C-alpha angles and dihedrals in degrees: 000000000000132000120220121182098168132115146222111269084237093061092036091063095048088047083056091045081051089050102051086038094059097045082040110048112352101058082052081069097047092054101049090034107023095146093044109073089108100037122082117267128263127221098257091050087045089067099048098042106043093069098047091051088045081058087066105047092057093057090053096246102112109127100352098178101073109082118228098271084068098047095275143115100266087225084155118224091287094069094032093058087058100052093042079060094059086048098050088065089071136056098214086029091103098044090049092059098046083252096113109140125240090037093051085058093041088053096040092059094040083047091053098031116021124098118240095264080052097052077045108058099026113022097039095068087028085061096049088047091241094133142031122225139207127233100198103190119125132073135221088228100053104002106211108000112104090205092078098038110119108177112128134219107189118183111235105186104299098354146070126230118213125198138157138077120281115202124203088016098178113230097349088143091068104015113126090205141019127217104212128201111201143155123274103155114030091178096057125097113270105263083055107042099083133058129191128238131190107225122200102231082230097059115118123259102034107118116172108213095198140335111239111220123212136229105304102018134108115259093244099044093064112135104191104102122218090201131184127208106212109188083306110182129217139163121256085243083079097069111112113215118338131327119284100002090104082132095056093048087054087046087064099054100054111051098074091025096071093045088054087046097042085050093049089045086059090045091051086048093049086056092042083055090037088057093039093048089047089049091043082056098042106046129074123193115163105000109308141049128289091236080058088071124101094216104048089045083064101054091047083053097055096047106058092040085056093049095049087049092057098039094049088043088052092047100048089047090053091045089056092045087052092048101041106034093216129105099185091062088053090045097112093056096041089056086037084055086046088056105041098045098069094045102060091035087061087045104052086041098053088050090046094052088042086053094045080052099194105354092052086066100060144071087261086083131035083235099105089042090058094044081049095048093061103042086057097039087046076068101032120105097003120344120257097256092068100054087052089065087047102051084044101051087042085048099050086052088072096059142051130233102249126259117260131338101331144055123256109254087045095152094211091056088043100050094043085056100045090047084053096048102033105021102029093231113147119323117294109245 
């Protein structure tokens, strides 16, 4: 079987337009905005942004991630790994190209899920980037596992009452809708228990207590919502997908979403070298370059075999997603790339930042964006520690415990059997 991680010479062209795009127009954003990817637009940034979205639109390249059947492209996760790694490189990249997590997720599942007065009142604006959404998962009590959440959702006639507290609820502040896991069936196995809603902003009895703000912004500009559901109301037209497969609608929305994270993660890293390898060649301490120096040449080194590694890992995870069609045989791989990108993002950027000295450490430079990024990627959608277990249990179905007392590859017993069949000394046992 052969790997191929090439591309046709039409898309390559538009992933060098994308290229040129994002170090032309796009860096300029994160500069003069570098905390207001998530937030609406002003006036001023409106005018500045439609057009480049606009821009976009126009190359074909506007939300790139839904497949044709959802209105997209149908690019497939191999092209859309390279260009997630154009866009890693920029803060306001995704968002210029209609990829912003969590809105990509949120449309993927309405897209897959919601009925057509749902696309039309949610993903429609989601799509056009009119609008930002909320994904309210997690809980204060058991972050990510779905075994401790304890939100409800209990049907009263023809509608559904939602209460419960909702923790790192990701844009809640400006989000013009929520999509709600909650408890329907709390008798019912795990991956059964919960169901999704989609919940106007403007819908009575949410009340969000405070907005967590994460390393290197300002207190007040958190965006990471603690949120309470106080008997909020809503339809059962607001149900998104069936009763109680919650857990199959956020399934959905990860698969592709940690390929296009583990790729922007190696495109962050490559800055964070490119910056590195220009600071090793500009600056001079005792005589000689930084990039002179043994020890700085080896941290140049790691890096971009660390880099190749990841970047090899995440395109051949998106090439089997491509070939087979099915996220859940790649699983192991796709857990094994959410491990390993922050990881190596935390790592080029530590050695970037080292090799900056001072100035690495401040707002003068992205570095610190980028350390802050992985530490906090390293916990997103499920911490590292949990896709370890995964990869591991998907690793151990493809052996056998060993027959009898020793291992395999126990020499004595080897060698005992390779005298008997190729020597005819005694009887292999």
């Amino acid at each position: 079987m052969s790997w191929d991680f090439t591309v046709e010479p039409e898309f390559q062209e538009l992933l060098d337009w994308a290229e040129a795009f994002v170090s032309d127009k796009v860096y300029k954003l994160d500069v003069l905005w570098p905390h207001d990817t998530y937030r609406p637009l002003t006036e001023e940034q409106r005018r500045v942004i439609d057009p480049l979205k606009q821009a976009v639109r126009d190359k074909g390249l506007w939300a790139c991630h839904l497949g044709p059947e959802l209105g997209g492209k149908g690019y497939g996760q191999l092209k859309l790994a390279v260009l997630n790694e154009i866009l890693g490189k920029s803060v306001w990249g995704p968002r210029i190209f209609g990829t912003q997590a969590p809105d990509t997720g949120n449309a993927e599942i309405i897209a897959h899920y919601g009925t057509p007065e749902q696309k039309e009142r949610y993903l429609e604006p989601l799509l056009e980037g009119d609008i930002v959404s909320c994904f309210s998962m997690t809980e204060p009590q058991g972050g990510a596992d779905p075994g401790v959440f304890v939100t409800r959702a209990e049907r009263d006639g023809d509608e559904w009452v939602i209460n419960g507290t909702k923790f790192f609820s990701s844009n809640a502040r400006w989000a013009s809708f929520f999509i709600v896991m909650a408890v329907t069936n709390p008798d019912a196995a795990v991956n059964k228990r919960m169901s999704m809603f989609l919940v106007p902003a403007e819908t009575p009895g949410i009340e969000i207590e405070r907005n967590l703000a994460h390393l290197g912004e300002a207190p007040d500009d958190g965006s990471e919502g603690l949120v309470h559901y106080k008997d909020v109301r809503v339809s059962s037209s607001a149900l998104l997908g069936a009763e109680g497969d919650a857990f199959g609608v956020a399934q959905t929305r990860l698969g592709g979403g940690r390929v296009h994270h583990a790729m922007r993660s190696v495109g962050g890293a490559q800055r964070c070298l490119d910056m590195m390898a220009e600071r090793a060649l500009s600056r001079t301490t005792k005589g000689e370059t930084l990039g002179a120096k043994q020890a700085v040449q080896a941290m140049l080194a790691d890096s971009y075999l660390e880099i190749q590694q990841l970047r090899l890992l995440v395109m051949y995870t998106a090439w089997q997603i491509d070939r087979y069609n099915d996220y859940n045989r790649v699983r192991k791989d796709i857990a094994a790339i959410k491990i390993q990108a922050p990881r190596v993002l935390e790592a080029v950027a530590r050695r970037a930042i080292q090799v900056h000295g001072a100035l690495g450490t401040t707002h003068d430079l992205p570095l610190t964006r980028f350390y802050s990024s992985a530490m906090m990627l390293a916990l997103a959608d499920g911490p590292t520690e949990v896709h370890q277990v995964t990869v591991a249990r998907q690793l151990l179905r493809a052996y056998t415990p060993a027959e009898g007392m020793w291992p395999s590859e126990y020499i004595p017993a080897l060698r005992e059997r390779a005298e008997a069949e190729l020597l005819g000394k005694g009887e292999a046992r």
